[in-house]
Coordinates of C-alpha atoms in Angstrom, one line a residue:
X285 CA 74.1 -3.6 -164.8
X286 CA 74.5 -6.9 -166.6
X287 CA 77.3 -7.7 -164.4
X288 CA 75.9 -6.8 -161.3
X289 CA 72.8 -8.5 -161.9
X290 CA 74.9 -11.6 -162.1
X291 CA 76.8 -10.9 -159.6
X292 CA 74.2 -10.2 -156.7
X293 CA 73.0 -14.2 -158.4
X294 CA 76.0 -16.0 -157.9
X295 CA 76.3 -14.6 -154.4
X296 CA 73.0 -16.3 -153.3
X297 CA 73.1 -19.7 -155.2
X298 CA 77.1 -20.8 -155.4
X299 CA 77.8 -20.7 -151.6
X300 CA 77.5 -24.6 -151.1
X301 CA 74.9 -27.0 -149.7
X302 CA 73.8 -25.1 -146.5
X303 CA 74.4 -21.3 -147.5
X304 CA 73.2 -21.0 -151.1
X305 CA 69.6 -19.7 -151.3
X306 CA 67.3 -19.8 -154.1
X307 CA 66.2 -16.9 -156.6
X308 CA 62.9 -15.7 -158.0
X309 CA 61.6 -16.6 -161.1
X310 CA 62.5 -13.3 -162.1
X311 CA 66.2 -13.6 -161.4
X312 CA 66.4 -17.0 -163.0
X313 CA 64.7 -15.5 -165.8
X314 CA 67.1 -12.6 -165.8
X315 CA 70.2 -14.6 -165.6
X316 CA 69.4 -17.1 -168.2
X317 CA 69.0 -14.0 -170.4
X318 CA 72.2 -12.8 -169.3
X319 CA 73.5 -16.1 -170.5
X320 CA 71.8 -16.2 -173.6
X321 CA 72.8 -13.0 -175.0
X322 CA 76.1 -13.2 -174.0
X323 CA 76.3 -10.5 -171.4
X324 CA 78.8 -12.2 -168.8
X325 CA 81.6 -13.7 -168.8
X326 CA 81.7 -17.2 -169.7
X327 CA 83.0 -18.3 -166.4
X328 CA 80.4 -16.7 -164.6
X329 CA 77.8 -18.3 -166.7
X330 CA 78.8 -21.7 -166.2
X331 CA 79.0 -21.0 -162.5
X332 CA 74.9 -20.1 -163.1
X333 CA 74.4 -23.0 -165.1
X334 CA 76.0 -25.8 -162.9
X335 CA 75.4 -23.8 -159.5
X336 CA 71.5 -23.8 -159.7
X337 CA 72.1 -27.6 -160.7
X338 CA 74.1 -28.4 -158.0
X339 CA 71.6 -26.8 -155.2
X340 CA 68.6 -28.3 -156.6
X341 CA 66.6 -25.7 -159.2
X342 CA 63.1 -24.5 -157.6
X343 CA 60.1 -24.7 -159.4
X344 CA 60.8 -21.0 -159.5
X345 CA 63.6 -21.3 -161.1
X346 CA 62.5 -23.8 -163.4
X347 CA 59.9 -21.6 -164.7
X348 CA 62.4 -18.6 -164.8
X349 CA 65.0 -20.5 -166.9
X350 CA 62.1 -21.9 -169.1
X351 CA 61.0 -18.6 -170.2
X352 CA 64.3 -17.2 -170.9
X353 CA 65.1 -20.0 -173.3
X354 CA 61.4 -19.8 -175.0
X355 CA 61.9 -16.0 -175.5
X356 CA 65.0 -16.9 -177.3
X357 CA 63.1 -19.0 -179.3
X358 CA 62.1 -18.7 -182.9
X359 CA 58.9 -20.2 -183.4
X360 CA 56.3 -21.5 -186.1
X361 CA 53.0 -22.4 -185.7
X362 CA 51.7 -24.6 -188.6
X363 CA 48.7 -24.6 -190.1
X364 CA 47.1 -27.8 -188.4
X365 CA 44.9 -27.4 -185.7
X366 CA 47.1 -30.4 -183.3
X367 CA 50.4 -30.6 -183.4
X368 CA 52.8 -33.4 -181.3
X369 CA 55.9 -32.0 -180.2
X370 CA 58.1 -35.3 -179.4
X371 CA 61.1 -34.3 -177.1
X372 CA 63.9 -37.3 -177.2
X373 CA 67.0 -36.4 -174.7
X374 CA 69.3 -34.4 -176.2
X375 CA 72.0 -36.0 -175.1
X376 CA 70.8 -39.1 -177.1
X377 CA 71.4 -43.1 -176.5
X378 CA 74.9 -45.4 -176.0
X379 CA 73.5 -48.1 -174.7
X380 CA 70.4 -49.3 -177.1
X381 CA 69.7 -48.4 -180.8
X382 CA 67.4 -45.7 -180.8
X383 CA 63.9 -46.3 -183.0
X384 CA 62.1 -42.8 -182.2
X385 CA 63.7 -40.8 -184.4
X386 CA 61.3 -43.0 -187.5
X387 CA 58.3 -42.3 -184.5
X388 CA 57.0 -39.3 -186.4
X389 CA 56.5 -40.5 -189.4
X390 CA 54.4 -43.6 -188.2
X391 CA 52.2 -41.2 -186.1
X392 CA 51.8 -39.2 -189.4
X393 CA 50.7 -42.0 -190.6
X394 CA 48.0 -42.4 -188.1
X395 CA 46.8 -38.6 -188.7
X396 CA 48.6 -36.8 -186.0
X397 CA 51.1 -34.2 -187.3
X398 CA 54.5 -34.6 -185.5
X399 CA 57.6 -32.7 -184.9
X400 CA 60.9 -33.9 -183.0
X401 CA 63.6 -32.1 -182.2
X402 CA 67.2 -32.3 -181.0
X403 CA 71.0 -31.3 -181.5
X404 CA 73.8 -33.2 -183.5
X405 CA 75.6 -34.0 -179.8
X406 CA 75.3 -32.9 -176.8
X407 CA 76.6 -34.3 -172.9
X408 CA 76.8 -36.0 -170.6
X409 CA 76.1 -39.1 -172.9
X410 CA 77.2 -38.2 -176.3
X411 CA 75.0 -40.3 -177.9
X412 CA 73.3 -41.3 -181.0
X413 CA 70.6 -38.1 -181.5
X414 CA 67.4 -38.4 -183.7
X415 CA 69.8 -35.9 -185.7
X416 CA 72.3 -38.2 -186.7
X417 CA 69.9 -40.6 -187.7
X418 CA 67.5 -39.2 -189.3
X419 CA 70.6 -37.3 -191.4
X420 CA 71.9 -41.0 -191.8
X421 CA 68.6 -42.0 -193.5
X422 CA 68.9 -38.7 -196.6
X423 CA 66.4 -36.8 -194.5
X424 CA 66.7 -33.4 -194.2
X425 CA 68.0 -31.8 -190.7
X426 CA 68.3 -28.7 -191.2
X427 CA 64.7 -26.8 -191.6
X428 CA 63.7 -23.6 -189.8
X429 CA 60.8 -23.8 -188.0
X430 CA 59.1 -22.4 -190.7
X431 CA 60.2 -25.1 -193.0
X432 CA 59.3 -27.5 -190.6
X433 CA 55.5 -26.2 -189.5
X434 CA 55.1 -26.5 -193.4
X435 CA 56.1 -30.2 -193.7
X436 CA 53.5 -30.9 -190.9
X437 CA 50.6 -29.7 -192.8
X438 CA 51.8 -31.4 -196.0
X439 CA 48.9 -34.5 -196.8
X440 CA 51.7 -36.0 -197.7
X441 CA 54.4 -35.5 -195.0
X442 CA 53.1 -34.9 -191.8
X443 CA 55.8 -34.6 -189.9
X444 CA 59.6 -33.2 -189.3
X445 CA 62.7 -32.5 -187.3
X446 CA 64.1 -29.5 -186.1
X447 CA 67.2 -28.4 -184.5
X448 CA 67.8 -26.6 -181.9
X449 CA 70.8 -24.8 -183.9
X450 CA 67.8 -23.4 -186.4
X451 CA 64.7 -22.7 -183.5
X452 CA 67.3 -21.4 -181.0
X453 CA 71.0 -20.5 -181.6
X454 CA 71.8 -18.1 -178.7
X455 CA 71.0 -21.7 -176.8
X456 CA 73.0 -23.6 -179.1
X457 CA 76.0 -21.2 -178.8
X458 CA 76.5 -22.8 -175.1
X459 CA 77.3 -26.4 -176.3
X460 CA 80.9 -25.8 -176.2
X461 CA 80.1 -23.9 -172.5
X462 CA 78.2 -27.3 -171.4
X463 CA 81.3 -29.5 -173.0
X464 CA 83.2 -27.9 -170.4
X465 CA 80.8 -28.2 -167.2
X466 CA 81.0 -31.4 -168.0
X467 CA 78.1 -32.6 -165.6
X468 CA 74.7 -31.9 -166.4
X469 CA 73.1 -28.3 -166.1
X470 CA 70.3 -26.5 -165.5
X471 CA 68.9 -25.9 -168.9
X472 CA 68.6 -29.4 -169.4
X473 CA 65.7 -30.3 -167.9
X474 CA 63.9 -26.9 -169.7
X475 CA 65.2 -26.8 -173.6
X476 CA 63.0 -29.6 -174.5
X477 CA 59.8 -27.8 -173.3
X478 CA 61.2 -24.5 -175.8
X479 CA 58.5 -25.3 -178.7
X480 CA 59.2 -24.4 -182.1
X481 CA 56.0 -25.4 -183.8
X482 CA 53.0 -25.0 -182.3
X483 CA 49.6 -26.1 -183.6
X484 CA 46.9 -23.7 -184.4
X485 CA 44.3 -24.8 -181.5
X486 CA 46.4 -27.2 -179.6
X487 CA 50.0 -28.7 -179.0
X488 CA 51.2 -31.6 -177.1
X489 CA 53.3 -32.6 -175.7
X490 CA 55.7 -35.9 -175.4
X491 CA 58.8 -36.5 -173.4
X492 CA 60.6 -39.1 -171.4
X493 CA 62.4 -39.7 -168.1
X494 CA 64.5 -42.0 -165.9
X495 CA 64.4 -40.5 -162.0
X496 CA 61.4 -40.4 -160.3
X497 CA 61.5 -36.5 -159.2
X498 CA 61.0 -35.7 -163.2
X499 CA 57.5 -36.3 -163.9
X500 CA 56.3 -33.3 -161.6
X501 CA 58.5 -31.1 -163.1
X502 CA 57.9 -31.6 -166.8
X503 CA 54.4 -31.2 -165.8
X504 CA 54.5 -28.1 -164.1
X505 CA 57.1 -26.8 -166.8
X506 CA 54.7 -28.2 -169.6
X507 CA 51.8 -26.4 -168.3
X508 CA 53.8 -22.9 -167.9
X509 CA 55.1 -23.9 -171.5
X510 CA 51.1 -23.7 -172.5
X511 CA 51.4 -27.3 -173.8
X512 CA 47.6 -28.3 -173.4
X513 CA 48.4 -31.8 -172.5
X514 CA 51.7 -33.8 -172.0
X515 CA 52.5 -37.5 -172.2
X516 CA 56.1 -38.6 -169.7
X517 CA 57.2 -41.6 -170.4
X518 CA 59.3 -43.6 -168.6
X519 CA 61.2 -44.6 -171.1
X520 CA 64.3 -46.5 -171.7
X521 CA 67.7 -44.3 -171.7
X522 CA 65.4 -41.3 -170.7
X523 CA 63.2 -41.2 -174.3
X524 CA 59.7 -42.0 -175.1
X525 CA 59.6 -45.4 -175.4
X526 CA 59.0 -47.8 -172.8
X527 CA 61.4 -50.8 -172.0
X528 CA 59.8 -53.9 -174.3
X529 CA 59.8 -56.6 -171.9
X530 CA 59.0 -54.8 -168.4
X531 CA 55.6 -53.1 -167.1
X532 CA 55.7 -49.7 -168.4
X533 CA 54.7 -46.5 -166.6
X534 CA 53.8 -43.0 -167.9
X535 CA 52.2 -39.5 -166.6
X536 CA 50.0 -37.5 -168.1
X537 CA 47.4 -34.7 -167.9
X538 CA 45.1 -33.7 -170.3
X539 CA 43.8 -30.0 -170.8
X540 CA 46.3 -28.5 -168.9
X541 CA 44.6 -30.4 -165.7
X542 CA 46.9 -32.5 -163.0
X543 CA 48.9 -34.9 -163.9
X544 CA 48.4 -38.9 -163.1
X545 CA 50.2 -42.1 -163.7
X546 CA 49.5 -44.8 -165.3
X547 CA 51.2 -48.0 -165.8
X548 CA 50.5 -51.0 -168.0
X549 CA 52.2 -54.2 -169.7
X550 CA 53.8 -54.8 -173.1
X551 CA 50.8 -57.9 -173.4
X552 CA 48.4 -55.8 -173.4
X553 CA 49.5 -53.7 -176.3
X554 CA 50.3 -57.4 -178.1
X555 CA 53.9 -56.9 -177.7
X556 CA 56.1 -59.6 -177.1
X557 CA 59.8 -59.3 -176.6
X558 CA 63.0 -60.9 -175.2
X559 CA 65.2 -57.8 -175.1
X560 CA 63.9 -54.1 -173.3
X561 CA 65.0 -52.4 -176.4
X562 CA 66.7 -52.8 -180.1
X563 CA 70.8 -53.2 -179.3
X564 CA 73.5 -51.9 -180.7
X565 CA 75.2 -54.5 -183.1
X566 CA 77.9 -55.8 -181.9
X567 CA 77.4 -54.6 -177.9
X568 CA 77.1 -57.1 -174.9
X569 CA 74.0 -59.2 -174.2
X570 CA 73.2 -56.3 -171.5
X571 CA 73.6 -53.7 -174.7
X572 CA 76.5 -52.1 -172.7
X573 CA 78.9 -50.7 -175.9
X574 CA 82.4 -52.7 -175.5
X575 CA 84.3 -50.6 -177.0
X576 CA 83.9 -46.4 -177.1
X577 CA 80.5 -46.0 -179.4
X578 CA 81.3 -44.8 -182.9
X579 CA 78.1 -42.9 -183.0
X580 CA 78.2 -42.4 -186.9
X581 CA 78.3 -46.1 -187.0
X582 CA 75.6 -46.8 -184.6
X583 CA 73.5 -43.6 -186.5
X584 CA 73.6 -45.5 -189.5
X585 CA 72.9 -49.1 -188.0
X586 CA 69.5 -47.0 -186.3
X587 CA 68.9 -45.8 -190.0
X588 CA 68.9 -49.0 -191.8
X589 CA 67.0 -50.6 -188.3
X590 CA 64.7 -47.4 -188.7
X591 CA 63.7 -48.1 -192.3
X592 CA 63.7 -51.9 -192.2
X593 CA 60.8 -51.2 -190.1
X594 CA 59.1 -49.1 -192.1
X595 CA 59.3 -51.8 -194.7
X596 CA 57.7 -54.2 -192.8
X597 CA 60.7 -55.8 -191.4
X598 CA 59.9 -57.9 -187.6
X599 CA 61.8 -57.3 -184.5
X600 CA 62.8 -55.1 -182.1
X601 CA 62.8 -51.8 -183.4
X602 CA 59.4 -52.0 -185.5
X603 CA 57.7 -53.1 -181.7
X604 CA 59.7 -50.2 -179.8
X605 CA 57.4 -47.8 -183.0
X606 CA 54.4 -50.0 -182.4
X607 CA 54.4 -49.2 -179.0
X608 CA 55.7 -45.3 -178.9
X609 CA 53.0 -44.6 -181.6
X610 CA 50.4 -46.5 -179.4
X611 CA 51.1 -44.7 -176.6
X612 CA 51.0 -41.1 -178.2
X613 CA 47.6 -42.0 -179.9
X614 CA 45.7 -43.6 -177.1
X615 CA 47.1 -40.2 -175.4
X616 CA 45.6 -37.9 -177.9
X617 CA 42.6 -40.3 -177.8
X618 CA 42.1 -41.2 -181.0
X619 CA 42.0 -44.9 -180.0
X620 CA 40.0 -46.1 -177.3
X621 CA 42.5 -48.2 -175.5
X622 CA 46.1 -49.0 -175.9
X623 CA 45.5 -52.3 -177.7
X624 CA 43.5 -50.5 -180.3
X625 CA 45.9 -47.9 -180.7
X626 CA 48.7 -50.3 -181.5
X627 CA 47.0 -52.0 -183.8
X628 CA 46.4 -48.8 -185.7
X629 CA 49.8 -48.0 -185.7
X630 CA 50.4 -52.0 -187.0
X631 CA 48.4 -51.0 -189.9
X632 CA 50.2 -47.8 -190.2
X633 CA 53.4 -50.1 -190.7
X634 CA 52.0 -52.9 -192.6
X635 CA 50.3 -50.6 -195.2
X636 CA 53.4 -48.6 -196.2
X637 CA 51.7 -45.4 -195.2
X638 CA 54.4 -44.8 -192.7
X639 CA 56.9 -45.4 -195.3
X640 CA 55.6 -43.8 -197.6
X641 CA 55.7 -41.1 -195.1
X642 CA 59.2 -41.4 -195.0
X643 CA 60.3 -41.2 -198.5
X644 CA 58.0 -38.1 -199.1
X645 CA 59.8 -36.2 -196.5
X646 CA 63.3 -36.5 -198.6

């Protein structure tokens, strides 16, 4: 049955630009399964993977693919009443120095319990993953989701990362599968939405984007997902914090309502900067890598930037946590307005609370 399922799929949706027709949320659903469990042939679940890609996914087939992945998914719910779920692109950063992966433990620091969550590498990018530098700074990366819901309502924690290897393995499994598609598939687009800690009353979420198509579908995905309300930011490399020296934009919706945008400048938040984000030592002035990145390199370089930081340390990075901890609070609102929230999260810094933060997670 498995096989014909997949076959009847691949008829519809791999017969190029003007012949392939879309599926039902059902199929989608069916055939991500199918892919998940193992139940075809490799070949024909790459074909699924890149063909729905390469047609343009429905919202559909969004939803389908998104409920397939979240029903492979082993989940937690922690014992706080809110929880943050921070979704950072998988695929991670080679062109700045990433700062978000330290963003957790500054917004525990503000009172808002916070989980991230990624994979050691993943394509088209390769980058430098909130995995590799978080396990560059001696913090653990390798909790279940049990572990982690458990470090979130820790007074002294607050916060934690967990990987997709841990909250979802038959997803995992297709790394090697997505090495060899090469270009960017399906799934991409709905793994981040997968939830492996949930709070008690509510969970939110936080995610980034680049093209402008993106912001409807998170939405719609993050509403299916039951994420009560969701902050997209338009973030530099994809993430979830805004470029530094440009206006910055972001969508939201709050209580599972329509989303809107709203845009804003760095000023406003008191933010100051010459550069759009922290760069990678030793890259161009445009932060383009000049040589192939050494990502273990650039993880640690991200871990030392990450906990200079924390320590009180000016520049770059500490304003890219100023503002993605601004942002996620004036969200959530536990600040009145953006300037207020980022003076919160200054105090956050300045006061070692984050750090502390930090240091109690190892």
């Amino acid at each position: 049955m498995s096989a014909a399922t997949m076959s009847s799929i691949l008829k519809r949706i791999a017969t190029g630009p003007e012949l392939s027709k879309d599926i039902s949320r059902e199929e989608a659903r069916e055939g991500m399964r199918l892919v998940l469990e193992g139940a075809v042939d490799p070949v024909q679940a790459g074909v699924f993977l890149i063909a729905l890609r390469m047609k343009r996914e429905t919202d559909d087939e969004n939803r389908g693919l998104l409920e397939a992945i979240r029903e492979a998914t082993q989940r937690a719910t922690a014992p706080v009443d809110e929880v943050l779920d921070l979704g950072d692109p998988y695929d991670g950063y080679n062109r700045t120095l990433p700062a978000a992966p330290f963003l957790p433990a500054v917004l525990a620091a503000c009172g808002v319990a916070t989980v991230s969550h990624g994979v050691q590498s993943m394509g088209p990018k390769y980058g430098v993953t909130h995995r590799q530098v978080l396990r560059a700074a001696g913090l653990p990366v390798d909790l279940t989701p049990e572990q982690a819901a458990a470090r979130l309502a820790d007074p002294r924690i607050g916060w934690a990362y967990v990987d997709q290897k841990a909250f979802c393995p038959k997803l995992y499994a297709l790394t090697h599968l997505r090495t060899l598609i090469v270009k960017r598939p399906a799934i991409t687009t709905a793994e981040v939405l997968a939830g492996p800690v949930r709070g008690r009353r509510r969970t939110h979420l936080v995610t980034g984007f680049v093209h402008k198509p993106y912001p409807r579908i998170y939405a719609l995905l993050a509403r299916h997902a039951g994420f009560d309300s969701a902050l997209i930011v338009r973030g530099v490399e994809g993430g979830v914090i805004p470029g530094l020296n440009q206006t910055g934009k972001v969508f939201r919706y709050l209580d599972r309502g329509e989303e809107t945008a709203v845009e804003f400048k760095p000023a406003e938040l008191g933010i100051e900067a010459d550069v759009r984000a922290p760069r990678i030592p030793g890259a161009g002035e445009a932060g383009e890598e000049a040589a192939p990145l050494d990502t273990a390199v650039v993880a640690r370089a991200a871990a030392e930037a990450g906990q200079a930081a924390l320590e009180g340390a000016p520049g770059p990075t500490r304003e890219c946590l100023v503002y993605g901890a601004a942002l996620c609070l004036w969200h959530l609102g536990r600040q009145a307005s953006l300037r207020a929230a980022a003076d919160a999260a200054r105090a956050a810094l300045d006061g070692g609370q984050a750090l502390g933060r930090l240091h109690q997670a190892k």
